[in-house]
mmCIF file of C-alpha atoms in Angstrom:
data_model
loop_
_atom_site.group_PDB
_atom_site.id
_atom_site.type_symbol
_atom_site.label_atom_id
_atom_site.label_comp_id
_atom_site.label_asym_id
_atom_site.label_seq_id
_atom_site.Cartn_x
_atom_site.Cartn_y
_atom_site.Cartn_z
ATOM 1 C CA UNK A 1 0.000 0.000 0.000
ATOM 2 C CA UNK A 2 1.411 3.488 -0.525
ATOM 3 C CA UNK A 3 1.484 6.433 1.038
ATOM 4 C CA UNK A 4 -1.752 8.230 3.330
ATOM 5 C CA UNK A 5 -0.808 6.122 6.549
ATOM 6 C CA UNK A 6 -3.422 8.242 8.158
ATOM 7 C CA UNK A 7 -6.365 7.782 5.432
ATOM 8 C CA UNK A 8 -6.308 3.709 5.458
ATOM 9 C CA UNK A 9 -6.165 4.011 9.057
ATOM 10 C CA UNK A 10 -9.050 6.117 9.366
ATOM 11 C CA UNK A 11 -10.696 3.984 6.552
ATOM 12 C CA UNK A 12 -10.078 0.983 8.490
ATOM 13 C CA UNK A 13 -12.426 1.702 11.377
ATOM 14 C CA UNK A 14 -14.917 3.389 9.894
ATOM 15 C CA UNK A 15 -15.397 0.366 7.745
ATOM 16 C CA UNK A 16 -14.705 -2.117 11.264
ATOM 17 C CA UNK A 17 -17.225 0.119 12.628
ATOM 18 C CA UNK A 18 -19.668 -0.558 10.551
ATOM 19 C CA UNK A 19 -18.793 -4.188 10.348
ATOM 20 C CA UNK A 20 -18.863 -4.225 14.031
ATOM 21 C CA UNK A 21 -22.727 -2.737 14.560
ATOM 22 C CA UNK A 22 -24.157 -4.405 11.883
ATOM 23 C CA UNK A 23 -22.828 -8.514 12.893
ATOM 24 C CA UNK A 24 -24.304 -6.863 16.664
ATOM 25 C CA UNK A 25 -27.355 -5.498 15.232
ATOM 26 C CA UNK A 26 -27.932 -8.910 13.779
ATOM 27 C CA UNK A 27 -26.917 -10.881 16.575
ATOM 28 C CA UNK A 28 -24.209 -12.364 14.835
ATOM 29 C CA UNK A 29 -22.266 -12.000 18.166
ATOM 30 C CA UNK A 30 -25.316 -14.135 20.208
ATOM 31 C CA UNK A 31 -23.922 -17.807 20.395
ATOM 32 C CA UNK A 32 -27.798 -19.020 20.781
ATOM 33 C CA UNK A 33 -28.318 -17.232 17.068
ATOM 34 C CA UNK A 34 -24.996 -19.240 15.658
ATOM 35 C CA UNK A 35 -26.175 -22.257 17.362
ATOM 36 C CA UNK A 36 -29.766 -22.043 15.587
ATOM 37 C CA UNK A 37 -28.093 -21.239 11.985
ATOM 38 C CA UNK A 38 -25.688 -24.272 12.585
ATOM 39 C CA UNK A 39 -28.706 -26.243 13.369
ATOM 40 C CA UNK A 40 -31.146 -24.886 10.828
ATOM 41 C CA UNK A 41 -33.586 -23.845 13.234
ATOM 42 C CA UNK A 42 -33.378 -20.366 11.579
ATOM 43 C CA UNK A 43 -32.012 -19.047 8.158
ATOM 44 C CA UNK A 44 -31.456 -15.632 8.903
ATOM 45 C CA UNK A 45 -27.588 -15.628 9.467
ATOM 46 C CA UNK A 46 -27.079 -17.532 6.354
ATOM 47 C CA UNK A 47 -29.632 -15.051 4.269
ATOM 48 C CA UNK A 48 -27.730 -12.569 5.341
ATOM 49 C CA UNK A 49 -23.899 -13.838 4.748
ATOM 50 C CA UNK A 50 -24.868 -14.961 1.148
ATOM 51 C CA UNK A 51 -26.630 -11.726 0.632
ATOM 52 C CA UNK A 52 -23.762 -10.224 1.599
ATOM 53 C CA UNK A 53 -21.421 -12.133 -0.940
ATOM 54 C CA UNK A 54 -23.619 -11.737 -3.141
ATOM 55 C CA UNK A 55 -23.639 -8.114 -3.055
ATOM 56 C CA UNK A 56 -19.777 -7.884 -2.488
ATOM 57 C CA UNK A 57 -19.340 -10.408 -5.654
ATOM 58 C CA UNK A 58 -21.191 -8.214 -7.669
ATOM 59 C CA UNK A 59 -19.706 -4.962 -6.149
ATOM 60 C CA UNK A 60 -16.237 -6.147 -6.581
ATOM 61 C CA UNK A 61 -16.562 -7.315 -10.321
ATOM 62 C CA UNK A 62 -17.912 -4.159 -11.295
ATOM 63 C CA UNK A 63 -15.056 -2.407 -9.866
ATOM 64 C CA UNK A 64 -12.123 -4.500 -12.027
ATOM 65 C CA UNK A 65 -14.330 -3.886 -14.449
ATOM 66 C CA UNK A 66 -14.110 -0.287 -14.520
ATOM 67 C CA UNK A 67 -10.649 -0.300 -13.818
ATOM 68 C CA UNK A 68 -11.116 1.986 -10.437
ATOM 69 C CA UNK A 69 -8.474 3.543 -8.628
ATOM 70 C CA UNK A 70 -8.389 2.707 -4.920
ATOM 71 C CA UNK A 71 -9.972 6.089 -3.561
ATOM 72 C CA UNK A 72 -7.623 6.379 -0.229
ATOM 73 C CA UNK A 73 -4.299 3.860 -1.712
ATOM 74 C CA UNK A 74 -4.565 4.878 -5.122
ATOM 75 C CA UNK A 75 -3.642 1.274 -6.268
ATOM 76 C CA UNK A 76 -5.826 -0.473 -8.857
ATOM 77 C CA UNK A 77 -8.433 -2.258 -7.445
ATOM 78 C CA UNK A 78 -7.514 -6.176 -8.364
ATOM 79 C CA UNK A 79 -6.776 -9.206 -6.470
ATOM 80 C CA UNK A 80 -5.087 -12.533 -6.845
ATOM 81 C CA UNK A 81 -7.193 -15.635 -5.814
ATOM 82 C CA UNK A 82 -5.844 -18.748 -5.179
ATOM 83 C CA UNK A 83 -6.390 -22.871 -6.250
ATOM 84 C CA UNK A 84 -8.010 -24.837 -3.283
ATOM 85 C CA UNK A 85 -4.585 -26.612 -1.242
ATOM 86 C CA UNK A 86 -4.850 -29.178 1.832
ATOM 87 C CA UNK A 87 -4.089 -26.191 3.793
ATOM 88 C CA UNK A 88 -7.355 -24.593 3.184
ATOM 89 C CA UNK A 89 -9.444 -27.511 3.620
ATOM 90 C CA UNK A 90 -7.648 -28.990 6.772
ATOM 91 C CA UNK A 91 -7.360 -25.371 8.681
ATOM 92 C CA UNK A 92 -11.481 -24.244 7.858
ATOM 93 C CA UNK A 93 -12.169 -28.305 9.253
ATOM 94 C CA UNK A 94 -10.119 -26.916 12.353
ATOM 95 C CA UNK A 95 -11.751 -23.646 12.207
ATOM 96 C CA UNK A 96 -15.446 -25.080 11.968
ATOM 97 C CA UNK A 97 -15.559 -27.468 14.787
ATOM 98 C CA UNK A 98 -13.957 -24.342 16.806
ATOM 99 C CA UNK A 99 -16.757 -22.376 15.672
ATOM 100 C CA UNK A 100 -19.558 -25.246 17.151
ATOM 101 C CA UNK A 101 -18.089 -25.316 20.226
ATOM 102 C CA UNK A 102 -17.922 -21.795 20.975
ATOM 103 C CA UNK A 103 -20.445 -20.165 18.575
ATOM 104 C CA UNK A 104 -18.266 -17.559 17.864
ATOM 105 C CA UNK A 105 -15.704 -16.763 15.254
ATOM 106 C CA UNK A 106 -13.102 -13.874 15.218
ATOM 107 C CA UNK A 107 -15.533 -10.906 14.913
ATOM 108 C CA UNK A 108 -17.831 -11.722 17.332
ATOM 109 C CA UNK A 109 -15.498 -12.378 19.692
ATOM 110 C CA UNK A 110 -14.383 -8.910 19.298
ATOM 111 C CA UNK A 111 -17.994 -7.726 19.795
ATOM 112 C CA UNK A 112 -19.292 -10.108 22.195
ATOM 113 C CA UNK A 113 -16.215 -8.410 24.653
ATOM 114 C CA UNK A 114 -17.639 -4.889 23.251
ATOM 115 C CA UNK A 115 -20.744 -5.834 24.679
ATOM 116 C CA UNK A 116 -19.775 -6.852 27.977
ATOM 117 C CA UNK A 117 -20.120 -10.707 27.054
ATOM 118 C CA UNK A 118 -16.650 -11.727 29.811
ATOM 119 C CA UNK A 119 -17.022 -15.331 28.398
ATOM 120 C CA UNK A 120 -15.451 -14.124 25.283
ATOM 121 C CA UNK A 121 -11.698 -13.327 27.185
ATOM 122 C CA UNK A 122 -11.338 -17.321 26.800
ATOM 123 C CA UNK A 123 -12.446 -17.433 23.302
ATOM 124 C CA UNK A 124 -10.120 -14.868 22.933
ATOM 125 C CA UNK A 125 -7.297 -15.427 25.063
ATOM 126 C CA UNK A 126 -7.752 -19.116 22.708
ATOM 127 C CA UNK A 127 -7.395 -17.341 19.369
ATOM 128 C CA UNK A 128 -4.268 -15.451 20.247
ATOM 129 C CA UNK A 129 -2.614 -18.798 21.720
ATOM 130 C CA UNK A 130 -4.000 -20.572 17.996
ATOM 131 C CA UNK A 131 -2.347 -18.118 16.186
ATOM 132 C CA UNK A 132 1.316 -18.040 17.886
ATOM 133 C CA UNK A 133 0.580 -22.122 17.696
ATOM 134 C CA UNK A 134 0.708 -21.602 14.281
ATOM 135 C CA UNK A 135 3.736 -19.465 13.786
ATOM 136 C CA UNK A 136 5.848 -21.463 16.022
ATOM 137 C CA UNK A 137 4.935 -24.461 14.027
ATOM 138 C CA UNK A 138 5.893 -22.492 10.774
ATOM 139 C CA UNK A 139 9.195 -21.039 11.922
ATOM 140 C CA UNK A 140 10.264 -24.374 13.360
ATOM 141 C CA UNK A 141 11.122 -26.534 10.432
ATOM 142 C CA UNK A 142 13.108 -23.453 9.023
ATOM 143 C CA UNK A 143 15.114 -23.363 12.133
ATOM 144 C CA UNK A 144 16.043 -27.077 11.832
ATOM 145 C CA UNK A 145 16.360 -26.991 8.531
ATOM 146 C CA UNK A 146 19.434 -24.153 9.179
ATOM 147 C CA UNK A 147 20.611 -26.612 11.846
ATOM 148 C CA UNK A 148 20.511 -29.260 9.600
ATOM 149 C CA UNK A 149 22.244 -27.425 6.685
ATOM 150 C CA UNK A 150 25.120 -26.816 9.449
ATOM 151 C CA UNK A 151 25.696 -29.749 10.331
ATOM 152 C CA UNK A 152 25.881 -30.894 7.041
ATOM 153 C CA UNK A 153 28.330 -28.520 5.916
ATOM 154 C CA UNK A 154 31.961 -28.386 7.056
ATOM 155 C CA UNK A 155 31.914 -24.877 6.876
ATOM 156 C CA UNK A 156 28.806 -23.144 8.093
ATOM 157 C CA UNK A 157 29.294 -19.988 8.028
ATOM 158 C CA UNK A 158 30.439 -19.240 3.986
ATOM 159 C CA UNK A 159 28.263 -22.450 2.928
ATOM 160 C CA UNK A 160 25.083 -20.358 4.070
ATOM 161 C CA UNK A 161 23.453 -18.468 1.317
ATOM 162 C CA UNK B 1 -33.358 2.687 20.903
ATOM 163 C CA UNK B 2 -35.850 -0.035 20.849
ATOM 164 C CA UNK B 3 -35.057 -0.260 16.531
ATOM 165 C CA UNK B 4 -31.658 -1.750 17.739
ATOM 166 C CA UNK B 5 -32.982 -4.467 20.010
ATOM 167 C CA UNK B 6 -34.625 -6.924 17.235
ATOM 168 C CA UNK B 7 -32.841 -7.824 13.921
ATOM 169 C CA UNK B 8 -34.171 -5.648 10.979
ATOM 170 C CA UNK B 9 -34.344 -7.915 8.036
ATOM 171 C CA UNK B 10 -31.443 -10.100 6.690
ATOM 172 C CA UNK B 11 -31.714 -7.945 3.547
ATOM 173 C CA UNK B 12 -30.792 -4.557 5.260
ATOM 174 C CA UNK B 13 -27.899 -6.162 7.479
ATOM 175 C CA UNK B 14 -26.675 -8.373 4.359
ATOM 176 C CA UNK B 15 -26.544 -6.065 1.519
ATOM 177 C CA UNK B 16 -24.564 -3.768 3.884
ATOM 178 C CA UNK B 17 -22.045 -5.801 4.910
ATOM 179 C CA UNK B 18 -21.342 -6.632 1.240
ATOM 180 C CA UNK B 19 -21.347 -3.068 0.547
ATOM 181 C CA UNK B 20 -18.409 -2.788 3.182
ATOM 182 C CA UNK B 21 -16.683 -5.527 1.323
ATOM 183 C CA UNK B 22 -17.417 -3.357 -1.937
ATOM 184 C CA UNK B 23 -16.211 -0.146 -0.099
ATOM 185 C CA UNK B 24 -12.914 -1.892 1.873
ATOM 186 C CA UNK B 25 -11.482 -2.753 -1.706
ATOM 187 C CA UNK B 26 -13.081 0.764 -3.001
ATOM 188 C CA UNK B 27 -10.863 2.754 -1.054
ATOM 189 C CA UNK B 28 -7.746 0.420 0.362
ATOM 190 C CA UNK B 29 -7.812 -2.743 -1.755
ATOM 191 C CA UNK B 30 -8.144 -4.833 0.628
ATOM 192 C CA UNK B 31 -9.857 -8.044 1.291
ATOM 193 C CA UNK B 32 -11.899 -7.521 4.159
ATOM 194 C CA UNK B 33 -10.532 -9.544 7.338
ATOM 195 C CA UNK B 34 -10.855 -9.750 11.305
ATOM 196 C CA UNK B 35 -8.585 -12.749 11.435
ATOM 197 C CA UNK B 36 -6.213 -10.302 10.182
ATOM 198 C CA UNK B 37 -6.390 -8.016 13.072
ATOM 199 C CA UNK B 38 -5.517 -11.002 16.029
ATOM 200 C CA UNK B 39 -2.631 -11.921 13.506
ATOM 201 C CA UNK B 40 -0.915 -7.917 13.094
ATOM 202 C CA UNK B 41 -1.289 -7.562 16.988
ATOM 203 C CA UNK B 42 0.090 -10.641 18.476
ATOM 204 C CA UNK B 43 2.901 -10.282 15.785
ATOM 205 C CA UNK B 44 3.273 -6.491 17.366
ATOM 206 C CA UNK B 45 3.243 -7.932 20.696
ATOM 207 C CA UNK B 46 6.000 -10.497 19.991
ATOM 208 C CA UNK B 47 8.299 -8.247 18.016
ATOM 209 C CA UNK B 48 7.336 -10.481 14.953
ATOM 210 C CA UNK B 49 6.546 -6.992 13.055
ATOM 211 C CA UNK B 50 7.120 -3.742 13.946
ATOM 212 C CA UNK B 51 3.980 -2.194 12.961
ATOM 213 C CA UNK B 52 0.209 -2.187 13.383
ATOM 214 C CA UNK B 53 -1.568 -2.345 10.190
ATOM 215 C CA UNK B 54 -5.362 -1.371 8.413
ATOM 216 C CA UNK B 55 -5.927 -4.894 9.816
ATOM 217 C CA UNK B 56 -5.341 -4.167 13.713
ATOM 218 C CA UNK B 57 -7.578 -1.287 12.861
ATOM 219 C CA UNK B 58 -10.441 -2.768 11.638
ATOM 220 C CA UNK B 59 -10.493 -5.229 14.243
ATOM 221 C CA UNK B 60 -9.965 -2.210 16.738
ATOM 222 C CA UNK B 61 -13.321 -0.607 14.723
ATOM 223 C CA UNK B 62 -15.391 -3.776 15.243
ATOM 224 C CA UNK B 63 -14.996 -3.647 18.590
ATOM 225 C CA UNK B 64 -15.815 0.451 18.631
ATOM 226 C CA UNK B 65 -18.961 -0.394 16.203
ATOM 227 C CA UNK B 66 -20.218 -3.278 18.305
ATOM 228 C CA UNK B 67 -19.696 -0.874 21.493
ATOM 229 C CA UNK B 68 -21.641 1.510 19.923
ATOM 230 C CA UNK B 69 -24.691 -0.527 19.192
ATOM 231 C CA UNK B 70 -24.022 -2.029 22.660
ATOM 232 C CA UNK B 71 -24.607 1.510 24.194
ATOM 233 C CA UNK B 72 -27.440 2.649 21.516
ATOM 234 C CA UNK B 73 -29.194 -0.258 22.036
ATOM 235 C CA UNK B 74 -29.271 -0.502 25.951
ATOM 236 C CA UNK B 75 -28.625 -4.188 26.291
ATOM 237 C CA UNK B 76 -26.184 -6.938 24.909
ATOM 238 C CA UNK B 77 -26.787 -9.738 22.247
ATOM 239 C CA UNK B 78 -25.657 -12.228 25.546
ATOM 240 C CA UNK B 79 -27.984 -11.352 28.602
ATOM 241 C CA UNK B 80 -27.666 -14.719 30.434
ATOM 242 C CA UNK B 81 -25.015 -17.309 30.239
ATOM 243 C CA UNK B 82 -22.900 -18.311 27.189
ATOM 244 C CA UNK B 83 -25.442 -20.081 24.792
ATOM 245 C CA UNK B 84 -25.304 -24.119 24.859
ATOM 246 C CA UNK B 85 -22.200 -24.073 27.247
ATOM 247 C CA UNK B 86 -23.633 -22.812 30.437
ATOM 248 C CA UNK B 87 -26.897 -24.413 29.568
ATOM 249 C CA UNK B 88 -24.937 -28.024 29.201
ATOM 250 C CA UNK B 89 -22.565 -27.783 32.215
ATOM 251 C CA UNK B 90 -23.005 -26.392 35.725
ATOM 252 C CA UNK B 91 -19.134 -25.860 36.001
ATOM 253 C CA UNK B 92 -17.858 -22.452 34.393
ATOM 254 C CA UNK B 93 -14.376 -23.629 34.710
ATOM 255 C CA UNK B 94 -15.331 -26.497 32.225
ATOM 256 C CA UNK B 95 -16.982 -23.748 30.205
ATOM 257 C CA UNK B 96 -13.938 -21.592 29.914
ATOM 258 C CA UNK B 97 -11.935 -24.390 29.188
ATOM 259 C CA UNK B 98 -13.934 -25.680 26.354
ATOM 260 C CA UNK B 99 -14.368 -21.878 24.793
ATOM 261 C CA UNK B 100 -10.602 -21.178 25.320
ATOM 262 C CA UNK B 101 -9.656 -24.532 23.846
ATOM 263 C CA UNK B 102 -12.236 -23.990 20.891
ATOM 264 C CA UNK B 103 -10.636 -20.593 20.864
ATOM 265 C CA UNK B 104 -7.475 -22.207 20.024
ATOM 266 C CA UNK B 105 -9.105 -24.107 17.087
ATOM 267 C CA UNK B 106 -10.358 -21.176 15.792
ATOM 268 C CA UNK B 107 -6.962 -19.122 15.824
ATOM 269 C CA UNK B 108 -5.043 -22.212 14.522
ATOM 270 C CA UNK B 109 -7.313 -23.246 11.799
ATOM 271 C CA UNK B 110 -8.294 -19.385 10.503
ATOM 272 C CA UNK B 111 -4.355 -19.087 10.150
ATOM 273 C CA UNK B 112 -4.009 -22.514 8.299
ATOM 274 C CA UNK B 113 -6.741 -21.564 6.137
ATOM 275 C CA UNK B 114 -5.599 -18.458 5.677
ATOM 276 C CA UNK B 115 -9.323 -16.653 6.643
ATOM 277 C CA UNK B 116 -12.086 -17.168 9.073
ATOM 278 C CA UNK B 117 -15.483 -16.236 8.261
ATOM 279 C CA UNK B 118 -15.202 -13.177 7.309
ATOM 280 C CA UNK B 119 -11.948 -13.259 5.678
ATOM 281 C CA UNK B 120 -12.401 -16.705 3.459
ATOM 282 C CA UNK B 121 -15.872 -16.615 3.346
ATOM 283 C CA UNK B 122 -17.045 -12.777 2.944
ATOM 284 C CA UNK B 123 -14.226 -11.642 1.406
ATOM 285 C CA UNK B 124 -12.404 -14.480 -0.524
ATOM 286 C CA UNK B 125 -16.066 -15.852 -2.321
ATOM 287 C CA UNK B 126 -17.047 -12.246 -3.111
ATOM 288 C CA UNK B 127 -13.528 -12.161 -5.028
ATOM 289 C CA UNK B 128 -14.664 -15.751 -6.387
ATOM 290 C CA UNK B 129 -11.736 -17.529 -4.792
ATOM 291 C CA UNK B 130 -12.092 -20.979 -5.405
ATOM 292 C CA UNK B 131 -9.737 -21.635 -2.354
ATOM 293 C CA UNK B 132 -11.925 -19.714 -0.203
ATOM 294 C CA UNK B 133 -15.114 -21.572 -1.877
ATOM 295 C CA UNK B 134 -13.304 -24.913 -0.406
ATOM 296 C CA UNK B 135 -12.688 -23.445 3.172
ATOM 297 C CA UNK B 136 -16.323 -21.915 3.254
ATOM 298 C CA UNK B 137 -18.003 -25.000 2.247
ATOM 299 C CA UNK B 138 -15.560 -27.140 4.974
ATOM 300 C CA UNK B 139 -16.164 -24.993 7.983
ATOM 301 C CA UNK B 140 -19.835 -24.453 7.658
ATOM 302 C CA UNK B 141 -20.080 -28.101 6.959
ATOM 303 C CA UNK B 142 -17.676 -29.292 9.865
ATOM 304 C CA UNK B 143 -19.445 -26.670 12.358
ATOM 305 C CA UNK B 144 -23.141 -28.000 11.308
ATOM 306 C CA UNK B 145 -21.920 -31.723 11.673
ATOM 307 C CA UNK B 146 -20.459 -30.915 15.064
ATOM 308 C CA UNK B 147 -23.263 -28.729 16.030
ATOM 309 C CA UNK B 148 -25.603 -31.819 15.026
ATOM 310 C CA UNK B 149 -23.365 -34.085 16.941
ATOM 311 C CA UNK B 150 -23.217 -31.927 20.226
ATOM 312 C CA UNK B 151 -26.846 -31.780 20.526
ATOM 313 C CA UNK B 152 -27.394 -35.240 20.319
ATOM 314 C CA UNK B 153 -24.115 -36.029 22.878
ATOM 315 C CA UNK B 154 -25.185 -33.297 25.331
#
C-alpha cells in the first residue's frame, strides 16, 4: 500500500465500525443465534452472509471492471485468488468445529467483549494462543532446517546463502 | 433505541455488509478480514513486526462499532449465560476451558486456512476464490456436523 498512513487508518475503522454494529445489530455476536443457523432452526444468518457475498461479488466485479483507482491507496483495485490446497481444507475443518463449540468466530469475539459478554476473554485469550501455535509451528522446520544445513556442511558460516 | 434491540431484516444487514466488502477494496484494496487483526497484533506484541496495520484497525473498529450498538441499544446480544455451554454444564471452569480450547481451534485453523469467516468466506467468495469456496463449504459443513453431533451427545 502506498502512502496516506493516516487515510487507510481512518478507513479501516470506519469500515470495522460498521462491520462491528451491523454482525451486533444482527446478533451475529449471540452464540444461541450461531447455534440455531448451525442447526437450521433459523435461516437468517445464512440469508444474510450470502446476501452479503452476493452483493460484495457483484460490487467487486464491477469495480475490475471499470478499472477503479483505490480512492484512499490509489492502487488499482484487483486481487489474486488462489487454487483450493490441503491447507485450506484442513485449517477451515479446524476452524469449523472451533466455531460449534464456541459459537463464535473472530468478529464476534471482538464484539461479544464490546458488549460486555466476559465469556469471550477465553475465546479470545484461545485465538491469540491458535495463532502463535501456528507461527511457532511455521518457523520451526526453518530453524532445523538451518541446523541441519550446518551440520551438514563443514563450513557453516560461507556455505550459508 | 428499541429499533436496535430486534434484527431488521437479513436484507438490510446483508446487503450492507457486502457493501463494506465493496467499499474496503473501493478505497484500500483490501480483502476484508478480522482474522487479520488477532494476527498484526500478536505479531506487534512479539516483536514479529514492527507495525500495526489497516488490519489491527479494523479489528480495533469492530470492537468500537459493536460498542456503539451495545450503548445505543441498551442491552447486549448475551444477557444470560454463554449459549449451549452454560446451559450443558453447571461448572464455568469447564466452560472456559472448552471456549478457550475452541478458541485455540479457531486461531489455529483461521491461520491454516488463511481466513475465518469473514476473511475466506465474505471476502475471498465475493472475489470468487475458489480456495476460499473450499474453506467456506468445509467450515460451515464441519461446524453443522459438530453442532448436530453436540446436541445429540449433550
Amino acid at each position: 500500500m502506498r502512502g496516506r498512513p493516516l487515510g487507510i487508518r481512518v478507513a479501516a475503522i470506519l469500515f470495522g465500525s460498521a462491520f462491528g454494529f451491523l454482525l451486533s445489530w444482527g446478533q451475529f455476536t449471540s452464540p444461541d443465534r450461531i447455534r440455531d443457523m448451525l442447526l437450521f432452526e433459523d435461516l437468517y444468518l445464512y440469508e444474510m452472509m450470502f446476501s452479503a457475498m452476493a452483493i460484495g461479488f457483484v460490487g467487486l466485479r464491477l469495480l475490475r471492471r471499470f478499472h477503479v483507482r483505490a480512492l484512499i491507496s490509489g492502487d488499482l483495485v484487483s486481487w489474486v485468488t488462489e487454487r483450493p490446497a490441503r491447507n485450506h481444507v484442513a485449517g477451515a475443518a479446524l476452524f469449523g468445529l472451533g466455531w460449534a463449540v464456541t459459537d463464535s468466530c473472530p468478529a464476534p469475539i471482538a464484539g461479544q467483549l464490546a458488549q460486555g459478554v466476559w465469556w469471550s476473554i477465553a475465546t479470545m485469550a484461545g485465538v491469540f494462543v491458535g495463532i502463535e501455535i501456528y507461527f511457532r509451528w511455521q518457523e520451526r522446520p526453518v530453524r532445523s532446517a538451518r541446523r541441519e544445513k550446518q551440520s551438514v556442511s563443514a563450513e557453516p558460516a560461507t556455505a550459508q546463502r | 433505541m428499541e429499533a436496535l434491540q430486534s434484527r431488521p431484516g437479513w436484507y438490510v444487514i446483508g446487503p450492507l455488509i457486502g457493501l463494506i466488502v465493496v467499499g474496503l477494496m473501493a478505497t484500500i484494496n483490501q480483502r476484508i478480514g478480522v482474522m487479520g487483526g488477532y494476527s498484526n497484533v500478536l505479531e506487534r506484541v512479539t516483536g514479529r513486526t514492527s507495525e500495526l496495520s489497516w488490519r489491527w484497525w479494523f479489528l480495533a473498529g469492530v470492537f468500537g462499532g459493536s460498542l456503539i450498538w451495545r450503548l445505543l441499544a441498551g442491552q447486549s446480544t448475551v444477557p444470560n449465560g454463554f449459549g449451549w455451554l452454560t446451559r450443558t454444564f453447571d461448572s464455568d471452569a469447564l466452560v472456559i476451558a472448552l471456549l478457550f480450547g475452541g478458541g485455540i481451534l479457531i486461531g489455529f485453523g483461521a491461520k491454516v486456512a488463511g481466513g475465518c469467516t469473514s476473511g475466506n468466506g465474505l471476502g475471498g467468495c465475493s472475489q470468487g476464490s475458489a480456495a476460499s469456496f473450499s474453506a467456506t463449504a468445509t467450515f460451515m459443513g464441519t461446524a453443522i456436523a459438530a453442532s448436530f453431533l453436540l446436541r445429540a451427545v449433550t
